[in-house]
Short mmCIF file of C-alpha atoms in Angstrom, two decimals:
data_model
loop_
_atom_site.label_atom_id
_atom_site.label_comp_id
_atom_site.label_asym_id
_atom_site.label_seq_id
_atom_site.Cartn_x
_atom_site.Cartn_y
_atom_site.Cartn_z
CA UNK A 1 129.29 150.95 46.81
CA UNK A 2 127.62 149.57 43.66
CA UNK A 3 130.77 147.64 43.64
CA UNK A 4 129.82 145.47 46.66
CA UNK A 5 126.37 144.93 45.90
CA UNK A 6 127.25 143.96 42.50
CA UNK A 7 129.38 141.32 44.88
CA UNK A 8 126.11 140.32 46.75
CA UNK A 9 124.17 139.73 44.03
CA UNK A 10 126.52 137.92 42.23
CA UNK A 11 127.01 135.75 45.15
CA UNK A 12 122.79 135.28 45.52
CA UNK A 13 122.88 134.15 42.08
CA UNK A 14 126.02 131.76 42.73
CA UNK A 15 124.02 130.32 45.95
CA UNK A 16 121.61 128.90 43.53
CA UNK A 17 123.97 126.78 41.57
CA UNK A 18 125.27 125.80 45.89
CA UNK A 19 121.28 125.12 46.66
CA UNK A 20 121.62 123.03 43.72
CA UNK A 21 124.45 120.97 44.62
CA UNK A 22 123.11 120.41 48.04
CA UNK A 23 119.43 119.95 47.08
CA UNK A 24 119.87 116.10 46.46
CA UNK A 25 122.46 115.82 49.46
CA UNK A 26 120.30 116.64 51.44
CA UNK A 27 117.45 114.85 49.95
CA UNK A 28 119.07 111.34 50.06
CA UNK A 29 120.70 112.21 53.88
CA UNK A 30 116.67 113.37 54.78
CA UNK A 31 115.11 110.03 53.34
CA UNK A 32 117.88 107.20 54.32
CA UNK A 33 120.19 108.82 56.57
CA UNK A 34 122.98 108.81 53.93
CA UNK A 35 125.41 110.87 53.82
CA UNK A 36 126.60 110.71 49.83
CA UNK A 37 130.13 111.44 49.49
CA UNK A 38 130.37 110.56 45.98
CA UNK A 39 127.91 113.39 45.77
CA UNK A 40 130.13 115.80 44.02
CA UNK A 41 131.89 113.45 41.52
CA UNK A 42 128.22 112.01 40.90
CA UNK A 43 127.63 116.03 39.65
CA UNK A 44 130.58 116.39 37.58
CA UNK A 45 129.81 112.88 36.13
CA UNK A 46 126.27 114.45 35.10
CA UNK A 47 128.50 117.66 33.43
CA UNK A 48 131.05 115.33 31.72
CA UNK A 49 127.96 113.24 30.49
CA UNK A 50 126.31 116.41 28.65
CA UNK A 51 129.24 117.07 27.56
CA UNK A 52 129.25 114.14 25.42
CA UNK A 53 125.70 114.32 24.91
CA UNK A 54 126.21 117.83 23.35
CA UNK A 55 129.17 117.13 21.45
CA UNK A 56 127.79 113.69 19.69
CA UNK A 57 124.32 114.89 18.71
CA UNK A 58 125.49 118.83 18.58
CA UNK A 59 123.04 120.08 20.81
CA UNK A 60 122.21 122.93 23.47
CA UNK A 61 123.54 121.74 27.00
CA UNK A 62 120.04 122.42 27.77
CA UNK A 63 118.59 119.81 25.49
CA UNK A 64 121.25 117.54 26.51
CA UNK A 65 118.93 117.70 30.25
CA UNK A 66 116.93 115.37 28.34
CA UNK A 67 119.40 112.93 28.12
CA UNK A 68 121.01 112.95 30.80
CA UNK A 69 118.50 113.49 33.54
CA UNK A 70 116.67 110.17 32.95
CA UNK A 71 120.08 108.57 32.69
CA UNK A 72 121.61 109.81 35.54
CA UNK A 73 117.92 109.13 37.86
CA UNK A 74 118.17 105.59 36.41
CA UNK A 75 121.48 105.03 37.25
CA UNK A 76 120.60 106.52 41.13
CA UNK A 77 118.12 103.78 40.93
CA UNK A 78 119.61 100.84 40.12
CA UNK A 79 122.93 102.04 42.35
CA UNK A 80 120.71 102.71 45.50
CA UNK A 81 118.88 98.94 44.92
CA UNK A 82 122.45 97.58 43.77
CA UNK A 83 124.89 98.72 45.70
CA UNK A 84 123.96 100.62 48.55
CA UNK A 85 120.79 99.66 50.23
CA UNK A 86 122.95 96.55 51.41
CA UNK A 87 125.26 99.22 53.05
CA UNK A 88 121.93 100.70 55.12
CA UNK A 89 121.86 99.24 58.60
CA UNK A 90 122.03 100.52 62.56
CA UNK A 91 126.04 101.49 61.44
CA UNK A 92 126.43 104.68 59.81
CA UNK A 93 130.09 103.89 58.57
CA UNK A 94 129.40 101.27 55.36
CA UNK A 95 127.54 104.18 53.31
CA UNK A 96 130.32 106.51 54.39
CA UNK A 97 132.77 104.21 52.36
CA UNK A 98 131.42 102.60 50.41
CA UNK A 99 129.86 106.15 49.11
CA UNK A 100 134.27 107.00 48.98
CA UNK A 101 135.10 104.55 46.97
CA UNK A 102 132.40 105.04 44.44
CA UNK A 103 133.99 108.41 44.42
CA UNK A 104 137.40 106.89 43.96
CA UNK A 105 136.20 105.07 41.00
CA UNK A 106 133.98 107.88 39.66
CA UNK A 107 137.10 110.10 38.97
CA UNK A 108 138.95 107.54 37.87
CA UNK A 109 136.71 106.54 35.11
CA UNK A 110 135.89 109.98 34.20
CA UNK A 111 140.21 110.68 34.09
CA UNK A 112 140.36 107.28 32.17
CA UNK A 113 137.65 108.03 29.16
CA UNK A 114 137.94 112.16 29.54
CA UNK A 115 141.73 113.21 30.55
CA UNK A 116 142.29 115.21 33.07
CA UNK A 117 142.07 118.74 30.14
CA UNK A 118 140.21 121.28 31.44
CA UNK A 119 136.44 120.94 29.81
CA UNK A 120 133.28 123.16 29.68
CA UNK A 121 129.90 122.79 28.04
CA UNK A 122 129.14 124.95 25.13
CA UNK A 123 126.04 127.92 26.49
CA UNK A 124 126.44 130.18 23.22
CA UNK A 125 124.92 133.44 23.52
CA UNK A 126 123.69 132.45 26.79
CA UNK A 127 127.08 132.47 28.47
CA UNK A 128 127.83 135.58 27.55
CA UNK A 129 124.29 137.40 27.84
CA UNK A 130 123.60 140.36 31.15
CA UNK A 131 121.08 142.29 32.03
CA UNK A 132 121.68 145.99 32.91
CA UNK A 133 119.98 146.31 36.61
CA UNK A 134 120.29 149.90 37.41
CA UNK A 135 123.48 149.55 37.46
CA UNK A 136 124.46 145.92 38.24
CA UNK A 137 124.96 143.78 35.10
CA UNK A 138 124.06 140.84 35.65
CA UNK A 139 124.42 137.54 33.95
CA UNK A 140 121.71 135.69 32.32
CA UNK A 141 123.28 132.33 32.56
CA UNK A 142 123.49 133.43 36.24
CA UNK A 143 120.14 134.75 36.77
CA UNK A 144 118.25 131.52 35.11
CA UNK A 145 120.73 129.25 37.37
CA UNK A 146 119.26 130.66 40.22
CA UNK A 147 115.73 130.50 38.90
CA UNK A 148 115.80 126.67 38.04
CA UNK A 149 117.37 126.21 42.01
CA UNK A 150 114.23 128.10 43.32
CA UNK A 151 111.67 126.29 41.03
CA UNK A 152 113.93 122.43 41.74
CA UNK A 153 113.25 123.26 45.12
CA UNK A 154 110.04 124.15 45.22
CA UNK A 155 109.27 121.22 43.11
CA UNK A 156 110.97 119.17 45.80
CA UNK A 157 108.82 120.54 48.19
CA UNK A 158 105.82 119.55 46.36
CA UNK A 159 106.78 116.42 46.28
CA UNK A 160 107.43 115.57 49.39
CA UNK A 161 104.71 117.50 50.96
CA UNK A 162 101.71 116.88 48.72
CA UNK A 163 102.62 114.03 46.76
CA UNK A 164 101.68 110.48 47.92
CA UNK A 165 105.43 109.32 46.93
CA UNK A 166 106.35 112.51 49.40
CA UNK A 167 104.56 111.03 51.94
CA UNK A 168 106.25 107.43 50.87
CA UNK A 169 109.29 109.60 51.55
CA UNK A 170 108.66 110.83 54.74
CA UNK A 171 106.58 107.69 56.15
CA UNK A 172 109.89 105.94 55.69
CA UNK A 173 112.24 108.56 56.94
CA UNK A 174 110.25 108.79 59.95
CA UNK A 175 109.82 105.17 61.04
CA UNK A 176 111.35 102.39 58.54
CA UNK A 177 109.84 99.48 59.93
CA UNK A 178 106.24 100.73 60.76
CA UNK A 179 106.49 101.92 56.75
CA UNK A 180 107.24 98.29 55.02
CA UNK A 181 104.00 96.77 57.63
CA UNK A 182 102.06 99.66 56.09
CA UNK A 183 102.94 98.20 52.26
CA UNK A 184 105.37 100.53 51.44
CA UNK A 185 108.97 98.30 49.67
CA UNK A 186 111.98 100.34 51.45
CA UNK A 187 114.69 98.84 48.75
CA UNK A 188 112.45 100.76 45.90
CA UNK A 189 111.57 103.92 47.77
CA UNK A 190 114.79 104.16 48.48
CA UNK A 191 115.59 103.92 45.21
CA UNK A 192 113.13 106.17 44.29
CA UNK A 193 114.82 109.08 46.12
CA UNK A 194 118.30 108.37 44.85
CA UNK A 195 116.66 108.51 41.34
CA UNK A 196 115.47 111.79 42.22
CA UNK A 197 118.25 113.56 43.63
CA UNK A 198 120.40 112.38 41.03
CA UNK A 199 118.04 113.92 38.39
CA UNK A 200 118.83 116.80 40.51
CA UNK A 201 122.30 116.40 40.08
CA UNK A 202 121.98 116.05 36.31
CA UNK A 203 120.51 119.78 36.69
CA UNK A 204 123.23 120.71 38.86
CA UNK A 205 126.06 119.19 37.20
CA UNK A 206 125.18 120.46 33.24
CA UNK A 207 125.05 124.21 35.34
CA UNK A 208 128.15 123.79 36.37
CA UNK A 209 129.73 123.29 32.92
CA UNK A 210 128.04 126.19 31.18
CA UNK A 211 129.40 128.75 34.47
CA UNK A 212 133.18 127.23 34.30
CA UNK A 213 135.38 124.49 33.80
CA UNK A 214 135.34 121.29 35.18
CA UNK A 215 137.77 118.45 35.41
CA UNK A 216 137.28 115.14 37.06
CA UNK A 217 139.21 115.96 39.91
CA UNK A 218 137.30 119.01 41.10
CA UNK A 219 133.74 116.35 42.20
CA UNK A 220 135.17 116.76 45.76
CA UNK A 221 134.71 120.62 46.59
CA UNK A 222 130.91 120.45 44.87
CA UNK A 223 130.78 118.24 47.97
CA UNK A 224 131.88 120.55 50.43
CA UNK A 225 129.91 123.19 49.22
CA UNK A 226 126.97 121.41 49.08
CA UNK A 227 127.09 120.02 52.41
CA UNK A 228 128.05 123.61 53.85
CA UNK A 229 124.87 125.09 52.53
CA UNK A 230 122.82 121.68 53.74
CA UNK A 231 124.11 122.25 57.02
CA UNK A 232 124.14 126.56 56.97
CA UNK A 233 120.42 126.00 56.14
CA UNK A 234 119.49 123.12 58.87
CA UNK A 235 118.73 120.00 58.46
CA UNK A 236 116.16 118.79 56.59
CA UNK A 237 114.61 122.02 55.10
CA UNK A 238 114.98 122.68 51.41
CA UNK A 239 113.92 126.25 51.66
CA UNK A 240 116.50 126.74 54.26
CA UNK A 241 119.08 124.66 51.91
CA UNK A 242 118.83 127.52 49.42
CA UNK A 243 119.07 130.28 51.84
CA UNK A 244 122.11 128.05 53.56
CA UNK A 245 123.54 128.06 49.33
CA UNK A 246 122.86 132.30 49.54
CA UNK A 247 124.79 132.82 52.25
CA UNK A 248 128.00 130.58 50.58
CA UNK A 249 127.53 132.98 47.38
CA UNK A 250 127.54 135.55 49.26
CA UNK A 251 130.13 135.28 51.19
CA UNK A 252 132.58 133.64 48.65
CA UNK A 253 132.19 137.15 46.52
CA UNK A 254 132.21 139.25 49.09
CA UNK A 255 135.66 137.51 50.06
CA UNK A 256 136.62 137.17 46.60
CA UNK A 257 135.72 140.64 46.36
CA UNK A 258 138.33 141.62 49.52
CA UNK A 259 141.32 139.84 47.91
CA UNK A 260 140.92 137.44 45.23
CA UNK A 261 142.45 134.25 47.05
CA UNK A 262 139.45 134.83 50.16
CA UNK A 263 137.20 133.70 48.01
CA UNK A 264 136.54 130.18 49.31
CA UNK A 265 138.17 130.94 52.24
CA UNK A 266 135.24 133.30 53.24
CA UNK A 267 132.96 130.97 52.25
CA UNK A 268 134.12 128.28 54.96
CA UNK A 269 134.82 130.88 57.84
CA UNK A 270 131.20 131.94 57.39
CA UNK A 271 129.74 128.05 56.91
CA UNK A 272 132.59 127.95 60.67
CA UNK A 273 130.68 130.63 61.95
CA UNK A 274 127.38 129.34 61.49
CA UNK A 275 128.02 125.99 63.04
CA UNK A 276 129.46 127.75 65.84
CA UNK A 277 126.53 129.47 67.09
CA UNK A 278 123.58 127.72 65.24
CA UNK A 279 125.31 123.87 65.64
CA UNK A 280 121.08 122.78 64.11
CA UNK A 281 121.97 125.85 61.03
CA UNK A 282 119.79 128.52 60.92
CA UNK A 283 116.25 127.33 59.96
CA UNK A 284 116.31 123.66 61.37
CA UNK A 285 113.47 121.82 60.78
CA UNK A 286 111.13 122.02 63.90
CA UNK A 287 110.70 118.30 65.35
CA UNK A 288 108.10 116.64 67.21
CA UNK B 1 83.98 78.41 56.93
CA UNK B 2 87.32 78.72 55.63
CA UNK B 3 90.47 79.75 57.31
CA UNK B 4 91.75 82.78 56.35
CA UNK B 5 95.09 82.54 58.54
CA UNK B 6 96.56 79.28 59.22
CA UNK B 7 99.56 78.63 60.88
CA UNK B 8 101.02 75.52 61.49
CA UNK B 9 104.10 74.23 62.92
CA UNK B 10 105.38 77.76 63.37
CA UNK B 11 109.62 77.56 65.01
CA UNK B 12 111.12 81.16 65.98
CA UNK B 13 114.00 81.27 68.49
CA UNK B 14 116.68 84.12 69.34
CA UNK B 15 119.48 81.76 70.67
CA UNK B 16 118.23 79.97 74.02
CA UNK B 17 115.23 81.75 73.67
CA UNK B 18 111.78 80.44 72.35
CA UNK B 19 109.36 82.31 71.29
CA UNK B 20 107.65 79.81 68.95
CA UNK B 21 107.29 76.46 69.54
CA UNK B 22 105.56 74.13 66.68
CA UNK B 23 102.97 76.42 66.67
CA UNK B 24 100.18 76.57 64.59
CA UNK B 25 95.81 77.53 65.01
CA UNK B 26 93.84 78.39 62.27
CA UNK B 27 91.76 81.79 62.06
CA UNK B 28 88.34 81.60 59.89
CA UNK B 29 87.29 84.23 57.93
CA UNK B 30 85.03 86.95 60.17
CA UNK B 31 86.35 85.64 63.34
CA UNK B 32 87.76 87.59 66.50
CA UNK B 33 90.15 85.63 68.18
CA UNK B 34 91.83 86.75 72.11
CA UNK B 35 95.42 85.50 72.82
CA UNK B 36 96.34 85.82 76.15
CA UNK B 37 99.25 84.40 77.93
CA UNK B 38 102.63 86.33 80.52
CA UNK B 39 104.26 88.38 79.79
CA UNK B 40 107.71 87.01 77.21
CA UNK B 41 105.42 84.15 75.56
CA UNK B 42 106.45 85.26 72.85
CA UNK B 43 102.65 87.32 71.75
CA UNK B 44 104.10 89.43 69.97
CA UNK B 45 106.86 87.98 68.52
CA UNK B 46 104.00 85.56 66.98
CA UNK B 47 102.18 89.24 65.63
CA UNK B 48 105.93 89.45 63.76
CA UNK B 49 106.18 86.40 62.43
CA UNK B 50 102.62 86.61 60.88
CA UNK B 51 102.97 90.20 59.50
CA UNK B 52 106.34 89.77 58.44
CA UNK B 53 108.83 91.76 60.51
CA UNK B 54 110.19 88.46 61.48
CA UNK B 55 111.13 85.02 59.14
CA UNK B 56 110.10 82.25 60.66
CA UNK B 57 112.55 79.59 61.44
CA UNK B 58 110.69 76.66 60.17
CA UNK B 59 106.89 76.12 59.20
CA UNK B 60 104.11 77.90 57.85
CA UNK B 61 102.15 80.93 57.46
CA UNK B 62 98.82 80.74 55.21
CA UNK B 63 96.99 83.72 54.41
CA UNK B 64 93.56 83.61 52.53
CA UNK B 65 94.46 80.27 50.52
CA UNK B 66 98.56 81.53 49.77
CA UNK B 67 101.56 79.92 51.16
CA UNK B 68 103.48 83.83 52.69
CA UNK B 69 105.67 82.16 54.69
CA UNK B 70 108.48 84.08 52.85
CA UNK B 71 106.77 87.10 51.46
CA UNK B 72 108.37 90.37 52.55
CA UNK B 73 106.39 92.07 55.30
CA UNK B 74 105.79 95.16 52.45
CA UNK B 75 103.60 92.57 51.07
CA UNK B 76 101.90 90.61 53.43
CA UNK B 77 100.26 94.28 54.21
CA UNK B 78 98.93 94.63 50.60
CA UNK B 79 97.33 91.28 50.68
CA UNK B 80 95.38 92.19 53.75
CA UNK B 81 97.28 91.56 56.84
CA UNK B 82 97.73 94.93 59.17
CA UNK B 83 98.86 95.60 62.46
CA UNK B 84 98.81 97.98 65.44
CA UNK B 85 101.64 98.59 67.74
CA UNK B 86 101.66 97.97 71.66
CA UNK B 87 103.63 100.94 72.05
CA UNK B 88 102.21 103.08 69.06
CA UNK B 89 104.53 104.56 66.45
CA UNK B 90 102.77 106.77 64.30
CA UNK B 91 104.78 109.05 61.73
CA UNK B 92 105.57 111.22 64.34
CA UNK B 93 106.52 114.19 61.93
CA UNK B 94 103.36 113.57 59.47
CA UNK B 95 99.43 114.45 60.89
CA UNK B 96 96.97 112.72 61.56
CA UNK B 97 95.36 111.88 57.88
CA UNK B 98 98.99 112.06 56.65
CA UNK B 99 99.31 108.66 58.54
CA UNK B 100 96.27 107.27 57.17
CA UNK B 101 96.45 108.13 53.39
CA UNK B 102 99.94 106.16 53.63
CA UNK B 103 98.23 103.17 54.56
CA UNK B 104 95.64 104.05 52.24
CA UNK B 105 97.93 104.53 48.99
CA UNK B 106 100.13 102.34 49.89
CA UNK B 107 98.77 99.17 51.91
CA UNK B 108 94.93 99.83 50.43
CA UNK B 109 96.77 100.26 46.72
CA UNK B 110 93.92 103.11 46.23
CA UNK B 111 95.14 106.67 44.85
CA UNK B 112 93.95 110.28 44.94
CA UNK B 113 90.03 110.89 45.96
CA UNK B 114 89.88 107.72 46.47
CA UNK B 115 92.70 107.03 49.21
CA UNK B 116 91.99 110.39 50.60
CA UNK B 117 88.23 109.68 51.07
CA UNK B 118 88.87 106.10 52.34
CA UNK B 119 91.51 107.88 54.96
CA UNK B 120 88.85 110.39 56.24
CA UNK B 121 86.34 107.75 56.91
CA UNK B 122 88.63 105.82 59.00
CA UNK B 123 89.92 108.51 60.79
CA UNK B 124 85.89 109.16 61.61
CA UNK B 125 85.51 105.52 62.48
CA UNK B 126 87.89 105.69 65.10
CA UNK B 127 87.84 109.21 66.39
CA UNK B 128 89.63 111.32 64.94
CA UNK B 129 88.47 113.79 62.63
CA UNK B 130 88.93 116.56 64.62
CA UNK B 131 92.48 116.18 65.00
CA UNK B 132 93.07 114.92 61.38
CA UNK B 133 95.34 117.89 60.50
CA UNK B 134 97.31 117.52 64.11
CA UNK B 135 100.58 116.38 64.14
CA UNK B 136 100.85 113.09 65.09
CA UNK B 137 103.62 113.07 67.60
CA UNK B 138 101.46 115.57 69.23
CA UNK B 139 98.86 113.23 70.40
CA UNK B 140 97.56 112.06 73.91
CA UNK B 141 98.20 108.55 74.90
CA UNK B 142 94.17 107.67 73.55
CA UNK B 143 94.71 109.71 70.58
CA UNK B 144 98.09 107.92 69.67
CA UNK B 145 96.13 104.07 70.30
CA UNK B 146 93.31 105.81 68.21
CA UNK B 147 96.12 106.25 65.88
CA UNK B 148 97.40 102.70 65.97
CA UNK B 149 94.59 101.67 65.18
CA UNK B 150 93.58 103.90 62.02
CA UNK B 151 96.98 103.19 60.71
CA UNK B 152 96.14 99.38 60.48
CA UNK B 153 92.38 100.22 58.90
CA UNK B 154 93.73 102.41 57.22
CA UNK B 155 95.78 99.00 54.32
CA UNK B 156 91.91 98.08 54.80
CA UNK B 157 93.43 94.88 56.22
CA UNK B 158 91.19 91.33 55.55
CA UNK B 159 93.02 90.56 59.02
CA UNK B 160 93.70 93.06 61.86
CA UNK B 161 96.27 92.47 64.75
CA UNK B 162 95.58 94.78 67.87
CA UNK B 163 98.21 94.89 70.38
CA UNK B 164 97.60 95.46 73.68
CA UNK B 165 95.81 98.39 72.93
CA UNK B 166 93.57 98.78 75.47
CA UNK B 167 96.57 98.64 78.02
CA UNK B 168 97.46 101.76 79.75
CA UNK B 169 93.95 103.57 79.43
CA UNK B 170 91.03 104.57 81.95
CA UNK B 171 88.10 102.86 82.50
CA UNK B 172 85.89 105.43 80.20
CA UNK B 173 88.65 105.10 77.62
CA UNK B 174 88.71 101.22 77.32
CA UNK B 175 84.76 101.40 76.75
CA UNK B 176 85.20 103.62 73.42
CA UNK B 177 87.68 102.20 72.37
CA UNK B 178 85.94 98.20 72.52
CA UNK B 179 82.77 99.89 71.09
CA UNK B 180 85.13 101.03 67.88
CA UNK B 181 86.67 97.35 67.71
CA UNK B 182 83.55 95.82 67.58
CA UNK B 183 82.27 98.16 65.19
CA UNK B 184 85.60 96.87 62.83
CA UNK B 185 84.00 93.11 63.70
CA UNK B 186 80.72 93.91 62.76
CA UNK B 187 82.09 94.81 59.63
CA UNK B 188 83.46 91.27 58.81
CA UNK B 189 87.25 92.31 59.80
CA UNK B 190 88.99 89.52 61.00
CA UNK B 191 90.81 90.01 64.41
CA UNK B 192 93.34 88.76 66.73
CA UNK B 193 94.12 90.43 69.93
CA UNK B 194 96.29 90.24 72.34
CA UNK B 195 95.35 91.44 75.80
CA UNK B 196 96.35 91.51 79.41
CA UNK B 197 93.12 94.26 80.01
CA UNK B 198 91.11 90.51 79.82
CA UNK B 199 87.56 92.11 80.75
CA UNK B 200 88.40 94.06 77.61
CA UNK B 201 89.14 90.97 75.59
CA UNK B 202 86.10 89.11 76.83
CA UNK B 203 83.97 92.02 75.05
CA UNK B 204 84.86 91.07 71.87
CA UNK B 205 86.68 88.48 71.13
CA UNK B 206 84.63 84.61 70.53
CA UNK B 207 87.91 82.62 70.72
CA UNK B 208 91.08 82.34 73.00
CA UNK B 209 94.63 81.15 72.31
CA UNK B 210 96.85 80.52 75.61
CA UNK B 211 100.12 81.33 74.83
CA UNK B 212 103.31 80.19 76.84
CA UNK B 213 107.25 79.80 76.58
CA UNK B 214 105.90 79.89 72.99
CA UNK B 215 103.56 77.43 73.06
CA UNK B 216 99.80 76.82 72.28
CA UNK B 217 99.00 75.52 75.39
CA UNK B 218 95.25 75.78 76.03
CA UNK B 219 92.72 77.21 72.61
CA UNK B 220 88.65 77.34 73.13
CA UNK B 221 85.68 79.27 74.80
CA UNK B 222 86.44 82.37 76.31
CA UNK B 223 84.50 81.97 79.62
CA UNK B 224 85.55 78.19 79.44
CA UNK B 225 89.10 78.77 79.25
CA UNK B 226 89.19 81.44 81.81
CA UNK B 227 88.29 79.62 84.34
CA UNK B 228 90.44 76.15 83.18
CA UNK B 229 93.58 75.32 85.07
CA UNK B 230 96.48 76.06 83.27
CA UNK B 231 95.27 79.38 83.22
CA UNK B 232 94.84 80.16 86.57
CA UNK B 233 98.04 78.74 87.18
CA UNK B 234 99.85 81.08 84.81
CA UNK B 235 98.20 84.27 86.05
CA UNK B 236 97.33 83.34 89.57
CA UNK B 237 100.41 81.44 90.43
CA UNK B 238 97.60 78.68 91.88
CA UNK B 239 98.87 74.99 91.76
CA UNK B 240 96.36 72.81 90.00
CA UNK B 241 97.06 70.05 91.66
CA UNK B 242 96.54 71.87 95.12
#
């Protein structure tokens, strides 16, 4: 019994990481109806940027965030204004194709620079530290990851509903034409949204890199987990995205408990069940 | 008085449909001007050209002494042009107060308490204060029309463009709206108002412009314009020669 409880707790904590994968995806889709196929590869890119920073400066991956986050945010703004804004319009196909192309480019660039060898961020003692919670042993790093995920979601929620930047996001999301007539520069607001999303991607990438080894090809899988968390939780609901990540994480660890080969499959099955029963997700945002 | 808005030789067509044909007129600071014309005459397109939603094919739009012909819609809003829409288009997922705050922070460039104070004062003026925390998507038609006005005013416009704001309202609702608009005008805001509800228009404006097929066909003192042969022909189908 305690083993199963343990698996559930591990799953919940793993869900925090998935929620971090998903938060940026959810934000971008919410603000500009852009489905970013390159999202997973951007997570891996952030992990490699973290690797280079830790190796070159000899700092802990958490400190590397101070460099990787602004870099990713800047990249996001430039990417949005330079490329992605041109693809947005009534047709949803161009942004899909362009971000797919971007995904291929990032993967191959990473392959060129870093080779296909699996790498890992050296987290040091925090990687192996654990706490004993009444018979269940919990890793400090997963616990920290979950805490960061909650903090990030709460932070995004605050930005969205309590700041003028967030009002700008919501106004543009609600009606782009009117928002422009109200003095909002759509291209700039979209740029800021992508910058914020990629800052979250930087956090997700660093935490991923400390947790497991990564190579240039695994971005696609992270994208799928992110998508599944967003859709399970319900589009447009950030706390729902966290719940979606947790459900996906728990399904995976329980699957792995039955048979290690079932881990990924169990997650997909949980996703399919939610999609069949509640196509709008479990907690869709109430709309007008 | 100096011209706040100066339009000269404005040209715009969609294929063969001409919505602005060498349109020229000036609006002085503090003036209230009405625009009438049959459906499809190009009235709303004219507003879209002034606010920058549509780009002009030719001609010049001057605002506050500067040429804004090629400026973006957002830049024109910041410069002081704001409009309400015939079909209310609030940010439906946001509260009434937040709708006003968007204009106050982005359009008027205010921040923090100043923005909130301005948004509240606009809501008070337009009579929506009691609905400040309601979601914009839940409002009634009159409230939505008032929200259109609120949204436009929240950007602190020098020039307020009203597009058929009285349409679809009952007489009583219309009267209270006219009082509100008069108040706004009395504070010195320049107004251009497109309206089919002529008595509402005549209660406020000092000058009328008549547009048909994108062309300005008459301009002048409201009473005289309404009595003129061109207007009678357009609106009543009366042949001026009969």
